[in-house]
PDB file of C-alpha atoms in Angstrom:
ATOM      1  CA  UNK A   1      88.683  91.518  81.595  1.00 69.00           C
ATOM      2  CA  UNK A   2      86.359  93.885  84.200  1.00 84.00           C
ATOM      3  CA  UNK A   3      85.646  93.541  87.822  1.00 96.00           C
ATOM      4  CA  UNK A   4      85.494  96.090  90.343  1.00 98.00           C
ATOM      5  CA  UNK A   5      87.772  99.048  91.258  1.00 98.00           C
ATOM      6  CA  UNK A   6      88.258 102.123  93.404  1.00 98.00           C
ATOM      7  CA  UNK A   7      89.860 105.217  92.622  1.00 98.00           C
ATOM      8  CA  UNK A   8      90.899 108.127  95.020  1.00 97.00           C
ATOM      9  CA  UNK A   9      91.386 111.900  93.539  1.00 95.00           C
ATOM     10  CA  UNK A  10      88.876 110.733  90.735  1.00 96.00           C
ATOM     11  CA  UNK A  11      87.814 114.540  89.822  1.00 92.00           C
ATOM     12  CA  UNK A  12      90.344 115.592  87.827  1.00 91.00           C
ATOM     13  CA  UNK A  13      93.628 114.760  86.032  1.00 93.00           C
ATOM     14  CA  UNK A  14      94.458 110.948  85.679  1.00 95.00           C
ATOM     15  CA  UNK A  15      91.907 109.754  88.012  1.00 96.00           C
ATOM     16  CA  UNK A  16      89.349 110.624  86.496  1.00 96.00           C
ATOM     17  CA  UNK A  17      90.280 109.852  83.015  1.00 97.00           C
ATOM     18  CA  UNK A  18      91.059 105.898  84.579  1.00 98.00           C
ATOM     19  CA  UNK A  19      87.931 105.964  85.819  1.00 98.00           C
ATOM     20  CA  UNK A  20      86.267 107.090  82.582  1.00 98.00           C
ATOM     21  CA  UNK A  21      88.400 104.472  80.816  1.00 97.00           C
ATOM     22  CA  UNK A  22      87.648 101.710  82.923  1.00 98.00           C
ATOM     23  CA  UNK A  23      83.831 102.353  83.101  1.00 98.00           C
ATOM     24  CA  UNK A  24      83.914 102.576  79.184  1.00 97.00           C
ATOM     25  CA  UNK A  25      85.872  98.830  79.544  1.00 97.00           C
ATOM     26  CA  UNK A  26      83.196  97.249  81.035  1.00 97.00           C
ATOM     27  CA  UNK A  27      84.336  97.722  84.847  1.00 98.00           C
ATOM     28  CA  UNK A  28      82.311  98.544  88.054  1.00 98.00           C
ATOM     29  CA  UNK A  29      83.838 101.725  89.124  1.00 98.00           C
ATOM     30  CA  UNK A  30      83.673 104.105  92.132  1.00 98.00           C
ATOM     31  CA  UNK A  31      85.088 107.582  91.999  1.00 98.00           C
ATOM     32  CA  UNK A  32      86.439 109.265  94.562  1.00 97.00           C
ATOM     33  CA  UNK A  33      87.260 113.227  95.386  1.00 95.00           C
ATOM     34  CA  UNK A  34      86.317 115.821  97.212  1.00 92.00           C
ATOM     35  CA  UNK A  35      84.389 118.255  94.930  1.00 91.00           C
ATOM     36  CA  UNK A  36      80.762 117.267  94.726  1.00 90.00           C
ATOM     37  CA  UNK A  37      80.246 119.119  91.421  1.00 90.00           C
ATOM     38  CA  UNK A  38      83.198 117.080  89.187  1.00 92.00           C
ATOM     39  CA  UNK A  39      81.793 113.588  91.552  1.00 94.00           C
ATOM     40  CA  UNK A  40      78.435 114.474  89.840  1.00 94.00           C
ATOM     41  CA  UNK A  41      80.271 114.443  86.157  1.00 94.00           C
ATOM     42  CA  UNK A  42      81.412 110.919  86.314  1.00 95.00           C
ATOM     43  CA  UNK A  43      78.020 109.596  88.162  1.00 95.00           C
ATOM     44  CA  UNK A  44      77.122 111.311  84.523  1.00 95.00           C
ATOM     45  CA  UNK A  45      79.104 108.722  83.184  1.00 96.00           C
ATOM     46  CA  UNK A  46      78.261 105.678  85.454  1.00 97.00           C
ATOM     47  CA  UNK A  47      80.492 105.749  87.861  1.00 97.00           C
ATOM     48  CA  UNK A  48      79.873 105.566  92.112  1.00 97.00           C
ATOM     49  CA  UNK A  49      80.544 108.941  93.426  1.00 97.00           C
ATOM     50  CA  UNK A  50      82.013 108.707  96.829  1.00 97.00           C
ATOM     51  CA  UNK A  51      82.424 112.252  98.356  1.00 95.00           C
ATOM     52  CA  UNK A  52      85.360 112.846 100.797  1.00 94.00           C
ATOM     53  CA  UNK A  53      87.989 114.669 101.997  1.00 93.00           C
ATOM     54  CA  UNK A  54      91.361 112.058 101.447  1.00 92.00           C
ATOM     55  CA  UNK A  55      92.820 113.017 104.879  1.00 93.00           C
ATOM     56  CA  UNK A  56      89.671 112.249 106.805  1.00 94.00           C
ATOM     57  CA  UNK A  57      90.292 108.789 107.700  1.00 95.00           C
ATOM     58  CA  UNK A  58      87.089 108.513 109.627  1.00 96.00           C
ATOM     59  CA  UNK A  59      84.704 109.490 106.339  1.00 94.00           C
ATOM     60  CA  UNK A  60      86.562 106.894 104.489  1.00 95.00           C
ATOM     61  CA  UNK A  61      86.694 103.718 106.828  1.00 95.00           C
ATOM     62  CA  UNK A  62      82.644 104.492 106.556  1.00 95.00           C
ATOM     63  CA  UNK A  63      82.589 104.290 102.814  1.00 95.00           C
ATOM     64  CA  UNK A  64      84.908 101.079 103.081  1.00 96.00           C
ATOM     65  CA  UNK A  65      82.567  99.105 105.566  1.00 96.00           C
ATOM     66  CA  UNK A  66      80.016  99.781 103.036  1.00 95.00           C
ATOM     67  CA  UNK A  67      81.711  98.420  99.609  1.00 97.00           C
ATOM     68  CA  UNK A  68      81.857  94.940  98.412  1.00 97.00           C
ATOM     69  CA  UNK A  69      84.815  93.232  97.473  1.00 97.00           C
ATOM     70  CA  UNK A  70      87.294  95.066  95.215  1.00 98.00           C
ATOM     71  CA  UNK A  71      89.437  93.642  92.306  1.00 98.00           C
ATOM     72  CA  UNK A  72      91.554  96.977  92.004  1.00 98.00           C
ATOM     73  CA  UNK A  73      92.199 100.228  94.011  1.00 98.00           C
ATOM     74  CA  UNK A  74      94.283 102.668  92.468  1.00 98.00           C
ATOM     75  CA  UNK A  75      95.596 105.252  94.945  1.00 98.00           C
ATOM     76  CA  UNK A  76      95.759 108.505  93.086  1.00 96.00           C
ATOM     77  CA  UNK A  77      94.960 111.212  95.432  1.00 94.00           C
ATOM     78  CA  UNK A  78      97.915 113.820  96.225  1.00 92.00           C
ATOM     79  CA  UNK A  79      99.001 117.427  95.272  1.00 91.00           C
ATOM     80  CA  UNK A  80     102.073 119.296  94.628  1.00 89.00           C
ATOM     81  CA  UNK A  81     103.239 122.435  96.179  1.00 92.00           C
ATOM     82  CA  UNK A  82     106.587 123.746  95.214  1.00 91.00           C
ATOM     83  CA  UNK A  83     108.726 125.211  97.520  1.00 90.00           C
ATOM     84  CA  UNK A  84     111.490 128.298  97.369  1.00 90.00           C
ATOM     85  CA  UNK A  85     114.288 127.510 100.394  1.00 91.00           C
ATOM     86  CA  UNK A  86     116.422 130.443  99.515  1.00 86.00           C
ATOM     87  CA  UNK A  87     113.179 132.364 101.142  1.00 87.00           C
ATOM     88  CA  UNK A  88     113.553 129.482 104.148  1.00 94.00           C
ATOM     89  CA  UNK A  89     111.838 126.542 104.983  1.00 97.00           C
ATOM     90  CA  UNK A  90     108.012 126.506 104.930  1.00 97.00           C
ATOM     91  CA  UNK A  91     107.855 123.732 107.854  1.00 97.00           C
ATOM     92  CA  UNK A  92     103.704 124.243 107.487  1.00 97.00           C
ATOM     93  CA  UNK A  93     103.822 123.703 103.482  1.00 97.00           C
ATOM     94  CA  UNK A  94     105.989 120.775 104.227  1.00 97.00           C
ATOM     95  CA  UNK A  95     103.565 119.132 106.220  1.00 98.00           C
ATOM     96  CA  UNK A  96     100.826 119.776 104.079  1.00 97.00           C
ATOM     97  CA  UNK A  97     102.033 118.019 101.300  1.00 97.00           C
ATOM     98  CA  UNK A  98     102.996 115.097 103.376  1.00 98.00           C
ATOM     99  CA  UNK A  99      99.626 114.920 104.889  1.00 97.00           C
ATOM    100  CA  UNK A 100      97.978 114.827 101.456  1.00 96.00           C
ATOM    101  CA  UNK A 101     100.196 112.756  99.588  1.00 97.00           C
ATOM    102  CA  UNK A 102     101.865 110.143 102.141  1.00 97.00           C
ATOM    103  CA  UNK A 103      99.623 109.958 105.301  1.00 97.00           C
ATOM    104  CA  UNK A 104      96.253 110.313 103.958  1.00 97.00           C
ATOM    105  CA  UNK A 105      97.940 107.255 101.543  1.00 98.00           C
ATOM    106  CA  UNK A 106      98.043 105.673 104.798  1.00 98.00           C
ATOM    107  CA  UNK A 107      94.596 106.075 105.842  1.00 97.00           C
ATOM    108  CA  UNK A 108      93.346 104.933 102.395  1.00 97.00           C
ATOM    109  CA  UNK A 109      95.499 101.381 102.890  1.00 98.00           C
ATOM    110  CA  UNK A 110      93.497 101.292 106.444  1.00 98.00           C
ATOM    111  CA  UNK A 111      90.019 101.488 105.156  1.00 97.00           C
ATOM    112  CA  UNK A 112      90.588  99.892 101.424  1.00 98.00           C
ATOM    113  CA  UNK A 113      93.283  97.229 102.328  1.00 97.00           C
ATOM    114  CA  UNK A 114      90.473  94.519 103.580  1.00 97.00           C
ATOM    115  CA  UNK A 115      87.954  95.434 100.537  1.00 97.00           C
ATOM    116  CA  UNK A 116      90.780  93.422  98.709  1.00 98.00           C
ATOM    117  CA  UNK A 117      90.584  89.978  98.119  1.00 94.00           C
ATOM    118  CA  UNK A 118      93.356  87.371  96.816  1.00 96.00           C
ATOM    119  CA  UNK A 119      93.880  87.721  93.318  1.00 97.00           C
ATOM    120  CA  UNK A 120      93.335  91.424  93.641  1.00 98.00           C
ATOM    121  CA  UNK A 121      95.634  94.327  92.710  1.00 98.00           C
ATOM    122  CA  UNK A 122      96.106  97.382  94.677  1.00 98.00           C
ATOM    123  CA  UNK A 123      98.262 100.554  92.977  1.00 98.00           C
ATOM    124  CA  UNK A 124      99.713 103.715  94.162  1.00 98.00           C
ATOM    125  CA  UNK A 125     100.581 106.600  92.102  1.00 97.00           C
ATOM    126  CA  UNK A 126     103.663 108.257  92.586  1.00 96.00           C
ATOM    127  CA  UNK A 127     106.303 110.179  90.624  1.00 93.00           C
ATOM    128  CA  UNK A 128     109.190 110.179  88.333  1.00 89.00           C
ATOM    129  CA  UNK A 129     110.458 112.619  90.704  1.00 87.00           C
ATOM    130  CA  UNK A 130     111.566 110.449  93.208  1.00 86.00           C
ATOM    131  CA  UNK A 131     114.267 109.128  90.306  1.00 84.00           C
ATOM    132  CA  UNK A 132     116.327 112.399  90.903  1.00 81.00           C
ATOM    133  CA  UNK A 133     116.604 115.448  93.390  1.00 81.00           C
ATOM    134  CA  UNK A 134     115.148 118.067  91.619  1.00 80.00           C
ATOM    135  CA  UNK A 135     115.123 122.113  92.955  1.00 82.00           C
ATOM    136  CA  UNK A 136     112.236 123.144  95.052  1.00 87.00           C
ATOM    137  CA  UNK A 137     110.531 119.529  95.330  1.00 90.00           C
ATOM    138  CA  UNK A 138     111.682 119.429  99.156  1.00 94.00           C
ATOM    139  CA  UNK A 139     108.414 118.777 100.268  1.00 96.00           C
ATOM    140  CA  UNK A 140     106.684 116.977  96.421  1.00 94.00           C
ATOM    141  CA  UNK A 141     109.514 114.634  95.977  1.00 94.00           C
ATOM    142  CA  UNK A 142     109.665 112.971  99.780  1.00 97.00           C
ATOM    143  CA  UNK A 143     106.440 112.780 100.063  1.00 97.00           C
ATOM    144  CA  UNK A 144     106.595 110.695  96.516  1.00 96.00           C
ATOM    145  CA  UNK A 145     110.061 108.511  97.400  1.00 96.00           C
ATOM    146  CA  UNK A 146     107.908 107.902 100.889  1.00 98.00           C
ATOM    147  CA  UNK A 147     105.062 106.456  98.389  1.00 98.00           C
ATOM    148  CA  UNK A 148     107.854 104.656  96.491  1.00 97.00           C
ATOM    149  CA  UNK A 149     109.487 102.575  99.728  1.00 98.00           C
ATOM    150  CA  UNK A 150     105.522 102.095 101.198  1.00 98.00           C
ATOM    151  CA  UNK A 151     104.566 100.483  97.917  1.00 98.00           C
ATOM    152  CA  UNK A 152     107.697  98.395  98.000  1.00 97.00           C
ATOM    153  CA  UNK A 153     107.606  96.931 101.581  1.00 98.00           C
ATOM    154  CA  UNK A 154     103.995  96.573 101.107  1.00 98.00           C
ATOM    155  CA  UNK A 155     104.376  94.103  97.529  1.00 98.00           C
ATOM    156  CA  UNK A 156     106.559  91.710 100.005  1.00 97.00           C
ATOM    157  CA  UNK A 157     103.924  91.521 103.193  1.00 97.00           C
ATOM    158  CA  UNK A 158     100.880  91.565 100.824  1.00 98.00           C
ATOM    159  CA  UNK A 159     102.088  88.492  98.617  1.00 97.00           C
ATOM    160  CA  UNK A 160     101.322  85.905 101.192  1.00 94.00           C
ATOM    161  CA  UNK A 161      97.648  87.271 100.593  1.00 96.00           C
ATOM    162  CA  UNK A 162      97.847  86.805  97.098  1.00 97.00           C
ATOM    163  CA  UNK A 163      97.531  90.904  96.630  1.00 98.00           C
ATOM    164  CA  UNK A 164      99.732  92.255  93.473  1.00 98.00           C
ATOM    165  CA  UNK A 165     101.067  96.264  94.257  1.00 98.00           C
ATOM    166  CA  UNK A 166     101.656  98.387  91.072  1.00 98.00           C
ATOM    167  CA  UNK A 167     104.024 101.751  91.695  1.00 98.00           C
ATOM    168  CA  UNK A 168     103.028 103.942  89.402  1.00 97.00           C
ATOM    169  CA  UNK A 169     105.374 106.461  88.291  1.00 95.00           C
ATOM    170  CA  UNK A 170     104.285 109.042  85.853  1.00 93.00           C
ATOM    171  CA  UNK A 171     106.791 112.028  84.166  1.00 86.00           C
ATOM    172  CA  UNK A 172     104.755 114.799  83.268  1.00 78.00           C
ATOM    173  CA  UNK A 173     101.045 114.776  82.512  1.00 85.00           C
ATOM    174  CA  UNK A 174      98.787 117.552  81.232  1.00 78.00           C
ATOM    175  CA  UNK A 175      97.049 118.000  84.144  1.00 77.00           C
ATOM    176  CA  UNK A 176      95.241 121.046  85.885  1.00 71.00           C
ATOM    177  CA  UNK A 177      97.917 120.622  88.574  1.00 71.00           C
ATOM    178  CA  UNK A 178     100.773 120.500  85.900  1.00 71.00           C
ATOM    179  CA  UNK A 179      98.877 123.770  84.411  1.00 62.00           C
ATOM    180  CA  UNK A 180     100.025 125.479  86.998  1.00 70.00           C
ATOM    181  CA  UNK A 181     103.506 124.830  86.120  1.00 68.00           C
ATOM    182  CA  UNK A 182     106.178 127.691  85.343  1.00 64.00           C
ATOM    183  CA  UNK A 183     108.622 125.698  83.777  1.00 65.00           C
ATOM    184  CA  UNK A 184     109.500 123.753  80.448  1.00 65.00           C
ATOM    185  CA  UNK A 185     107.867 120.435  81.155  1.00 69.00           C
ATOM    186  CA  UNK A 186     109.870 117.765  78.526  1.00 71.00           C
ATOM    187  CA  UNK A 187     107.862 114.868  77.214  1.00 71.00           C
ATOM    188  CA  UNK A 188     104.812 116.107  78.584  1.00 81.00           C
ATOM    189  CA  UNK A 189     101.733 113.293  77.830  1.00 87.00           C
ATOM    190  CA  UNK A 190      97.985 113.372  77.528  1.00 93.00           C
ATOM    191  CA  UNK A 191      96.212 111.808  80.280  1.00 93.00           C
ATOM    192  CA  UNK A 192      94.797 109.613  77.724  1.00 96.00           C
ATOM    193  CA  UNK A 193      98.105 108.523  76.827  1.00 95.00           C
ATOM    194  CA  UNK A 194      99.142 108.301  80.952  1.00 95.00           C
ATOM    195  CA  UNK A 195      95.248 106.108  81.598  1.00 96.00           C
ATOM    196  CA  UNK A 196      96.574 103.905  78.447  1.00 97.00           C
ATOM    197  CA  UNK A 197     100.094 102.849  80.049  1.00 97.00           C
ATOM    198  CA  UNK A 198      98.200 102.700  83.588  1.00 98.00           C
ATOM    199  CA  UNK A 199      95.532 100.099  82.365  1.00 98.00           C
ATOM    200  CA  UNK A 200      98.221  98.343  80.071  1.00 98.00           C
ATOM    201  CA  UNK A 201     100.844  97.736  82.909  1.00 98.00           C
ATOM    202  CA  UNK A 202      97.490  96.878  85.678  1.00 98.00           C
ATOM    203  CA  UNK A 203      96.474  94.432  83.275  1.00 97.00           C
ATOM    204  CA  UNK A 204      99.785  92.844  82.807  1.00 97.00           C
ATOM    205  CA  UNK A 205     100.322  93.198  86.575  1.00 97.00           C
ATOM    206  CA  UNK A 206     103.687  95.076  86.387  1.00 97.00           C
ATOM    207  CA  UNK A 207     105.253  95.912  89.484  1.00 97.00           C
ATOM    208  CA  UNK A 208     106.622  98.899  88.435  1.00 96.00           C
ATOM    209  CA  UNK A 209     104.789 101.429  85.694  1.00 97.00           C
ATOM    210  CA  UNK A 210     106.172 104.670  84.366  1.00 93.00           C
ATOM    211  CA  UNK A 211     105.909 106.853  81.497  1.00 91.00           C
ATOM    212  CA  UNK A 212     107.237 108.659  79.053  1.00 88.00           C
ATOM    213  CA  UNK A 213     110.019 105.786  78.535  1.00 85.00           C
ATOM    214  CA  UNK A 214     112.723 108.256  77.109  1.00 82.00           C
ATOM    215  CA  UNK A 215     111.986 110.595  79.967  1.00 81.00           C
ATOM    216  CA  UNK A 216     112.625 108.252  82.535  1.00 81.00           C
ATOM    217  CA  UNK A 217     115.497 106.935  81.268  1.00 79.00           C
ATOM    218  CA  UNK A 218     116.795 110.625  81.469  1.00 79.00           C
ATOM    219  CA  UNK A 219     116.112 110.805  85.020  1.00 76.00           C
ATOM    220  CA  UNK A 220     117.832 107.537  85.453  1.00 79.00           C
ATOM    221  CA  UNK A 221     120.975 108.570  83.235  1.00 78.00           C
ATOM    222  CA  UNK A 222     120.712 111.985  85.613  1.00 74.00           C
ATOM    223  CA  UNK A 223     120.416 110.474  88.894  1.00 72.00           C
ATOM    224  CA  UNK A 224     123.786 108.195  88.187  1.00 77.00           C
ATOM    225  CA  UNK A 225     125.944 111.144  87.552  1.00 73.00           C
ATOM    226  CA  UNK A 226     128.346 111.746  90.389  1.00 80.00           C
ATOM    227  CA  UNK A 227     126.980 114.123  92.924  1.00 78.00           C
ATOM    228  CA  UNK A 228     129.391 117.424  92.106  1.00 78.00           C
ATOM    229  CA  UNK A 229     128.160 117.126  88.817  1.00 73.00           C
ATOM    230  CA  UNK A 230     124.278 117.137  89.863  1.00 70.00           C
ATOM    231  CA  UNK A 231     124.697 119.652  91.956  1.00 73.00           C
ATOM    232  CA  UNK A 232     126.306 121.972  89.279  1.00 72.00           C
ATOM    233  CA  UNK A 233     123.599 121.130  86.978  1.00 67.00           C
ATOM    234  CA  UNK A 234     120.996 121.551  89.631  1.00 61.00           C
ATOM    235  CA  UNK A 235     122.187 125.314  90.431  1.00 62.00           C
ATOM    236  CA  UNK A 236     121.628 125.766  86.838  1.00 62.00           C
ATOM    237  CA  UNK A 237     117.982 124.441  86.931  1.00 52.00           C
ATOM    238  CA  UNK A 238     117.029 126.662  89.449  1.00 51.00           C
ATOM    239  CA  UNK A 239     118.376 130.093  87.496  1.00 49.00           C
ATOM    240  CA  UNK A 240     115.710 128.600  84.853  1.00 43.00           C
ATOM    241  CA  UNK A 241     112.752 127.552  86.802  1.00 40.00           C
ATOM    242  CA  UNK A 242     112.879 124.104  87.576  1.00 36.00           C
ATOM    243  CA  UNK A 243     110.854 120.680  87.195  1.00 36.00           C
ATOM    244  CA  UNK A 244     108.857 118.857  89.679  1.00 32.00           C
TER     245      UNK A 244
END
């Protein structure tokens, strides 16, 4: 199978190895990031470059009124920035990552939403950390379990269009932004291996898709202990540098 899809944060990480793996499968593809250099790697490779800044809602509704009709858009675009309460609440990094992972989300439904026709799949990337409360993800993890409720409110009002939504909800994932990481990251996957389970799960059009399966069902073993018991483990997390 091939058509036609759209990726946001297609410079780096997973985005750009799905778009390298769907452009190698046959598919129309169109990359999107902000750094013009990486954009110029996968135009390398065949793939659209589309240049813009994910929270700039006006540059992308005029690279939507330009594209044709999409089979897929995976929404991929987002950071992480960890943050150390103890020190106090960093109300400015909060919003930051909110703005980049959940809102500009928001602005890419807006301007991407009516490239898709019935039949059509549209995806958004998430975490495995919205499974459990995890130390210093204040700002990471709601901005991901905000992502997780969006994606599940939109797979009811989109299904009277005939439009399939995929949560995607990776563990960890050698990434440059995992790189930066100071912590023991457990079941840590290529993104080779993370593009392989994304394109498998697309293609079967799962409604839900995450990775490592061992990992998550340690989140999900985790996240049904009784609170006391989290938190105790939690405190002990955060002596040891904690996941995200």
């Amino acid at each position: 199978m091939s058509g036609r899809v759209l990726i946001t944060g297609a410079s780096s990480g997973i985005g750009r190895q799905l778009a390298l793996d769907y452009r190698r499968a046959g598919w129309q593809v169109w990359g999107c990031g902000r750094d013009e250099g990486r954009l110029q790697a996968l135009a390398d490779a065949g793939i659209t470059p589309l240049q813009f800044d994910a929270r700039d809602s006006v540059a992308m509704a005029r690279v939507a009124a330009a594209l044709p009709a999409l089979d897929l858009v995976i929404l991929n675009a987002g950071n992480c920035e960890y943050m150390d309460v103890a020190e106090g609440f960093d109300g400015a990094l909060f919003a930051r990552v909110i703005e980049t992972n959940l809102i500009a989300t928001g602005h890419a439904l807006a301007a991407f939403l009516p490239r898709l026709a019935p039949g059509s799949r549209l995806a958004i990337v998430s975490s495995s950390v919205s499974w459990l409360p995890l130390p210093r993800a204040e700002a990471y993890g709601a901005s991901k379990a905000g992502l997780d409720y969006l994606a599940d409110t939109l797979r009811l009002d989109l299904a009277t269009r005939g439009i399939g939504v995929s949560l995607i909800r990776p563990g960890f994932v050698s990434t440059p932004l995992t790189a930066k990481n100071d912590f023991p990251m457990p079941c840590l996957v290529t993104v080779e291996e993370a593009s392989r389970a994304i394109m498998s799960g697309l293609a079967a059009g799962r409604h839900q898709i995450h990775f490592p399966r061992r990992f998550i069902w340690l989140l999900r073993l985790f996240g049904a202990l009784p609170t006391g018991l989290w938190l105790r483990l939690g405190r002990t997390l955060t002596s040891k540098g904690s996941p995200s």
